[in-house]
């Protein structure tokens, strides 16, 4: 009896002084941020982990997230198209089309608002949208989570990513957001031109690419930046190739889609849309929020001669009086050649971003 | 045996609660902080963006964007209060900056209206993400082609016809940058007012009427409505930045 007591006391003391929280922890993920990019701000409640990113990648290609198990995020955000949809409007599982063109998913970790009208303030919040959206994947989060929960593999992957059992919609969005933050594009020809122009260090790989930049591409870059040339830089500039702003670039006199105004109700925001990045622009046709332009020539024609006035047009469309920047045929060609330098094949072909299979 | 079990359970509970490490106290020592705010006005009344006011020439004007940098703010013996501050009325309201500091150390402030040339050509992606010079905060206050920061952006919509019909179709865009236009800025005899135990505030105002009408140095927005600091725009660029600097004074 006495000895039993001693054992118990011993056991109790042993149990009591074990450190809390021993056990499994996911491993931190090191983002590969190009040297000429700013640091990425990661939300405190969703740190990047190796297991989280791997899970997010699998979920991005997961068709169980849609009501009839036929559609994944990648259905409208395909890798070869810099993660957008080559169709003007995407078709959801019920065959219904929206009225907006899908958006390229590139360098989103540096952005502050999402969707053409900026209605989501974080990636996590954005990703809550498409699954229940009736014109997209059309499945309640409850059903989506229940399907994943039936799969023992997913139960394990979620445990590994978050260090606790259980699956819910927040964890799904957190994992996909982690994956999307790894989708960094900074290895296009433009990146070498940008670094060279700004006297930033060039890697040996960059040194090899630099002499392959043609005089036409440099001339196109000059036009792009010149206030008396194509005058694009006010809105599409810097390493990210866009600024954080809603703007009306002069496409319509009146608006069928209110854009930002639909969210704020502010008349000054009517017809304003998120300024998109021009990275990988040659791969992301068709163009604009409603995909109205089928190719880059049409986009360049718009800015050259097609501007239409409206009360909310951006004052930085400074050549409105002449309906555009009036580029001649040769200049249009140079500008297009420059836009092609923004394509980053290492990004779209990166095996880390493709469907993991299984 | 029942007793023993009870003792055991009791012990386990006791030990679980007793052996937890005390949480480390994380409350830092309170620090003195200084805060500067700017209230835009038109004459003596507070001005909102998109609000209609009237210029001396009688035009109706709506300011749509008011932004500028103050940098290298130090006291007269060279102690720095902050490296850079960005006023952005649309996105940050009247806040200019908060920085650690004691009121007694800063009876005066000297620095630049615009971005100090020693910072102006640094890589905008390399500043810490909380520094207003980081490209994520600077956003479109940086020019790739210059390259360097845009020191100030004033944008407005104007109705130049005094016919009683609203038609704000005349745009004013002043984007001034480049080292040549950098202006010294200073303020002396500062009285910091105590806002809370460790916080002192300096409220400033930015009089946009004075911006348009700075003594003899006036800007007629009908004819003088655009500057990107290019060659040929020197006279207007310098007037714009000097007038805006002079429009800034204690509230």
Coordinates of N, CA and C in Angstrom, one line a residue, chain A residues 1 4-5 8-9 11-13 15-17 19-20 35-41 110 112 190 194 197-198 200 221 225 227-228 233-234 236-245 266 268 272 309-316 318 320, chain B residues 1 4-5 7-8 11-12 14-21 50 62 64-65 67 90 121 123-130 134-140 142-145 147 153 155-157 168 171-173 175 226-228 230 233:
Chain A
X1 N 0.8 -1.2 0.0 CA 0.0 0.0 0.0 C 0.9 1.3 0.0
X4 N 2.7 1.7 -3.2 CA 1.8 2.2 -4.2 C 1.7 3.7 -4.2
X5 N 1.5 4.2 -3.0 CA 1.3 5.7 -2.8 C 2.6 6.4 -3.3
X8 N 2.5 6.5 -7.0 CA 1.5 7.5 -7.4 C 2.1 8.9 -7.3
X9 N 2.7 9.2 -6.2 CA 3.2 10.6 -6.0 C 4.3 10.9 -7.0
X11 N 4.6 9.5 -9.9 CA 4.0 9.7 -11.2 C 3.4 11.1 -11.4
X12 N 2.7 11.5 -10.3 CA 2.0 12.8 -10.3 C 3.1 13.9 -10.5
X13 N 4.2 13.8 -9.8 CA 5.2 14.8 -9.9 C 5.8 14.8 -11.3
X15 N 4.3 13.8 -14.1 CA 3.4 14.4 -15.0 C 3.3 15.9 -14.9
X16 N 3.4 16.4 -13.7 CA 3.2 17.8 -13.5 C 4.3 18.7 -14.1
X17 N 5.5 18.1 -14.1 CA 6.6 19.0 -14.5 C 7.0 18.8 -16.0
X19 N 6.9 19.7 -19.7 CA 6.7 21.0 -20.4 C 5.3 21.0 -21.2
X20 N 4.6 22.1 -21.1 CA 3.4 22.2 -21.9 C 3.8 22.2 -23.4
X35 N 15.5 39.6 -54.7 CA 16.3 40.7 -54.0 C 15.8 42.1 -54.3
X36 N 15.1 42.3 -55.4 CA 14.6 43.6 -55.7 C 13.1 43.9 -55.3
X37 N 12.6 43.0 -54.5 CA 11.2 43.1 -54.0 C 11.2 43.5 -52.5
X38 N 10.1 44.2 -52.1 CA 10.0 44.5 -50.7 C 9.7 43.3 -49.9
X39 N 9.9 43.4 -48.6 CA 9.5 42.3 -47.7 C 8.0 42.0 -47.8
X40 N 7.6 40.8 -47.6 CA 6.1 40.5 -47.6 C 5.6 40.5 -46.1
X41 N 4.5 41.2 -45.9 CA 4.0 41.2 -44.5 C 3.0 40.0 -44.4
X110 N 1.7 40.8 -51.8 CA 2.0 42.2 -51.5 C 0.8 43.1 -51.7
X112 N -3.1 44.6 -51.1 CA -3.9 45.0 -49.9 C -5.4 44.8 -50.1
X190 N 11.8 41.7 -67.9 CA 11.6 43.0 -67.3 C 12.4 43.1 -66.0
X194 N 14.6 46.2 -65.1 CA 14.3 47.0 -63.9 C 15.6 47.2 -63.0
X197 N 18.3 49.3 -64.8 CA 18.0 50.7 -64.8 C 18.1 51.3 -63.4
X198 N 17.8 50.6 -62.4 CA 17.9 51.1 -61.0 C 19.2 50.8 -60.3
X200 N 20.6 48.1 -59.4 CA 20.5 47.1 -58.4 C 21.4 45.9 -58.8
X221 N 10.1 50.1 -73.4 CA 10.2 50.4 -72.0 C 10.2 52.0 -71.8
X225 N 7.2 54.4 -70.0 CA 7.5 55.2 -68.9 C 7.3 56.7 -69.2
X227 N 6.1 60.3 -70.1 CA 4.8 61.0 -69.9 C 4.3 61.5 -71.3
X228 N 5.2 61.7 -72.2 CA 4.8 62.2 -73.5 C 4.8 61.0 -74.5
X233 N 3.0 54.6 -66.8 CA 3.7 54.4 -65.5 C 2.9 55.0 -64.3
X234 N 1.9 55.9 -64.6 CA 1.2 56.4 -63.4 C 0.5 55.3 -62.6
X236 N 0.7 51.6 -63.7 CA 1.4 50.3 -63.7 C 2.9 50.6 -63.6
X237 N 3.4 50.4 -62.4 CA 4.9 50.7 -62.3 C 5.5 49.9 -61.2
X238 N 6.8 50.1 -61.1 CA 7.6 49.5 -60.0 C 7.8 48.0 -60.2
X239 N 8.3 47.3 -59.2 CA 8.5 45.9 -59.3 C 7.2 45.1 -59.4
X240 N 6.2 45.6 -58.8 CA 4.9 44.9 -58.8 C 4.1 45.2 -60.0
X241 N 4.5 46.2 -60.8 CA 3.9 46.6 -62.0 C 2.4 47.0 -61.9
X242 N 2.1 47.6 -60.7 CA 0.8 48.2 -60.5 C 0.9 49.0 -59.3
X243 N 0.0 50.0 -59.1 CA -0.1 50.7 -57.8 C -1.4 50.2 -57.1
X244 N -1.5 50.4 -55.8 CA -2.7 50.1 -55.1 C -3.7 51.2 -55.2
X245 N -4.6 51.0 -56.1 CA -5.5 52.1 -56.3 C -6.7 51.6 -57.1
X266 N -20.1 55.3 -53.0 CA -19.7 56.7 -53.3 C -19.7 57.0 -54.8
X268 N -18.2 59.0 -56.5 CA -16.8 59.2 -57.0 C -16.1 57.9 -57.4
X272 N -14.9 52.6 -61.2 CA -13.4 52.4 -60.9 C -13.2 51.0 -60.5
X309 N -14.7 59.8 -72.1 CA -14.8 60.6 -70.8 C -16.0 60.2 -70.0
X310 N -15.8 60.4 -68.7 CA -16.9 60.1 -67.8 C -16.6 60.9 -66.5
X311 N -17.6 61.1 -65.6 CA -17.3 62.0 -64.4 C -16.2 61.4 -63.5
X312 N -16.0 60.1 -63.5 CA -15.0 59.5 -62.6 C -13.7 59.1 -63.2
X313 N -13.5 59.5 -64.5 CA -12.2 59.1 -65.2 C -11.0 59.6 -64.4
X314 N -10.0 58.8 -64.3 CA -8.8 59.2 -63.6 C -8.1 60.4 -64.2
X315 N -7.9 61.4 -63.4 CA -7.2 62.6 -64.0 C -5.9 62.3 -64.6
X316 N -5.3 61.1 -64.2 CA -4.0 60.8 -64.8 C -4.1 60.1 -66.2
X318 N -4.1 61.5 -68.9 CA -3.8 62.9 -69.2 C -4.0 63.3 -70.6
X320 N -6.7 62.6 -72.4 CA -8.1 62.4 -72.7 C -8.5 63.4 -73.8
Chain B
X1 N -8.3 1.8 -1.1 CA -8.0 2.0 -2.5 C -8.7 3.2 -3.1
X4 N -6.9 6.2 -2.0 CA -5.7 6.4 -2.7 C -5.9 7.0 -4.0
X5 N -6.9 6.5 -4.7 CA -7.2 7.0 -6.0 C -7.5 8.5 -5.9
X7 N -6.6 10.6 -3.6 CA -5.3 11.3 -3.4 C -4.5 11.5 -4.7
X8 N -4.5 10.4 -5.4 CA -3.7 10.5 -6.7 C -4.3 11.5 -7.6
X11 N -3.6 14.9 -6.4 CA -2.2 15.2 -6.6 C -1.9 15.7 -8.0
X12 N -2.5 14.9 -9.0 CA -2.2 15.2 -10.4 C -2.8 16.6 -10.7
X14 N -3.3 19.1 -8.5 CA -2.5 20.0 -7.8 C -1.2 20.3 -8.6
X15 N -0.6 19.2 -9.0 CA 0.7 19.4 -9.6 C 0.6 20.1 -11.0
X16 N -0.5 19.7 -11.7 CA -0.6 20.4 -13.0 C -0.7 21.9 -12.9
X17 N -1.5 22.3 -11.8 CA -1.6 23.7 -11.7 C -0.4 24.4 -11.1
X18 N 0.3 23.6 -10.3 CA 1.4 24.3 -9.5 C 2.7 24.4 -10.3
X19 N 2.9 23.5 -11.3 CA 4.2 23.5 -11.9 C 4.3 24.3 -13.2
X20 N 3.2 25.0 -13.6 CA 3.2 25.8 -14.8 C 4.2 26.9 -14.5
X21 N 5.0 27.3 -15.6 CA 5.9 28.4 -15.4 C 5.1 29.7 -15.3
X50 N -13.0 66.3 -51.6 CA -14.2 66.3 -52.5 C -15.2 67.3 -52.1
X62 N -12.7 71.2 -56.1 CA -12.7 70.1 -55.1 C -11.4 69.4 -55.1
X64 N -9.1 66.4 -54.5 CA -9.3 65.0 -54.4 C -8.2 64.2 -53.8
X65 N -7.0 64.8 -53.7 CA -5.8 64.1 -53.1 C -4.9 65.1 -52.6
X67 N -1.2 64.8 -50.6 CA -0.2 64.0 -50.0 C 1.2 64.7 -50.1
X90 N -6.4 61.2 -47.7 CA -7.4 60.2 -48.1 C -7.3 59.0 -47.3
X121 N 17.2 58.5 -53.6 CA 17.6 57.6 -54.6 C 17.9 56.2 -54.1
X123 N 16.9 52.4 -52.9 CA 15.9 51.4 -53.4 C 14.7 51.4 -52.5
X124 N 13.5 51.7 -53.2 CA 12.3 51.9 -52.4 C 11.8 50.6 -51.8
X125 N 12.3 49.5 -52.2 CA 11.8 48.2 -51.6 C 12.6 47.8 -50.4
X126 N 13.7 48.6 -50.2 CA 14.7 48.1 -49.1 C 14.4 48.7 -47.7
X127 N 13.5 49.8 -47.7 CA 13.2 50.4 -46.4 C 12.4 49.4 -45.6
X128 N 12.4 49.4 -44.2 CA 11.6 48.5 -43.4 C 10.1 48.7 -43.8
X129 N 9.3 47.7 -43.6 CA 7.9 47.8 -44.1 C 7.1 48.8 -43.3
X130 N 7.6 49.3 -42.2 CA 6.8 50.3 -41.5 C 7.2 51.7 -41.8
X134 N 9.0 52.9 -47.7 CA 8.9 51.6 -48.3 C 7.8 51.7 -49.4
X135 N 8.1 51.0 -50.5 CA 7.2 51.1 -51.7 C 5.8 50.7 -51.4
X136 N 5.7 49.8 -50.4 CA 4.3 49.3 -50.1 C 3.5 50.4 -49.5
X137 N 4.1 51.4 -48.8 CA 3.4 52.5 -48.2 C 3.5 53.7 -49.2
X138 N 4.6 53.9 -49.8 CA 4.8 55.0 -50.7 C 3.8 54.8 -51.9
X139 N 3.7 53.6 -52.4 CA 2.7 53.2 -53.4 C 3.0 54.1 -54.7
X140 N 2.1 55.0 -55.1 CA 2.4 55.8 -56.3 C 3.1 57.1 -55.9
X142 N 6.2 57.2 -55.8 CA 7.6 57.0 -56.3 C 7.5 56.9 -57.8
X143 N 8.6 57.5 -58.4 CA 8.7 57.5 -59.9 C 9.8 56.5 -60.3
X144 N 9.5 55.6 -61.1 CA 10.5 54.7 -61.7 C 11.4 55.5 -62.6
X145 N 10.8 56.4 -63.3 CA 11.6 57.1 -64.4 C 12.5 58.2 -63.9
X147 N 14.9 58.3 -61.2 CA 14.0 57.7 -60.2 C 14.1 58.4 -58.9
X153 N 1.7 65.3 -53.9 CA 0.7 65.2 -54.9 C -0.5 66.0 -54.5
X155 N -4.1 66.9 -56.1 CA -5.0 66.7 -57.3 C -6.4 67.3 -57.0
X156 N -7.0 67.9 -58.0 CA -8.3 68.5 -57.7 C -9.1 68.5 -59.0
X157 N -10.4 68.7 -58.9 CA -11.3 68.9 -60.0 C -11.9 70.3 -59.9
X168 N -17.5 69.8 -63.1 CA -16.1 69.7 -62.6 C -15.2 68.9 -63.6
X171 N -9.2 69.2 -64.7 CA -8.4 68.5 -63.7 C -7.1 69.2 -63.4
X172 N -6.8 69.2 -62.1 CA -5.5 69.8 -61.6 C -4.7 68.6 -61.1
X173 N -3.5 68.5 -61.6 CA -2.5 67.4 -61.2 C -1.2 68.0 -61.0
X175 N 2.3 67.0 -59.4 CA 3.2 65.9 -58.8 C 4.6 66.5 -58.9
X226 N -1.1 71.6 -64.3 CA -0.4 70.4 -64.4 C 1.1 70.5 -64.3
X227 N 1.7 69.7 -63.4 CA 3.1 69.6 -63.4 C 3.5 68.2 -62.9
X228 N 4.5 67.7 -63.7 CA 5.1 66.4 -63.2 C 6.6 66.7 -63.0
X230 N 8.7 68.2 -65.0 CA 9.5 68.0 -66.2 C 10.2 69.3 -66.6
X233 N 8.6 72.9 -66.8 CA 7.5 73.1 -65.8 C 8.2 73.6 -64.5

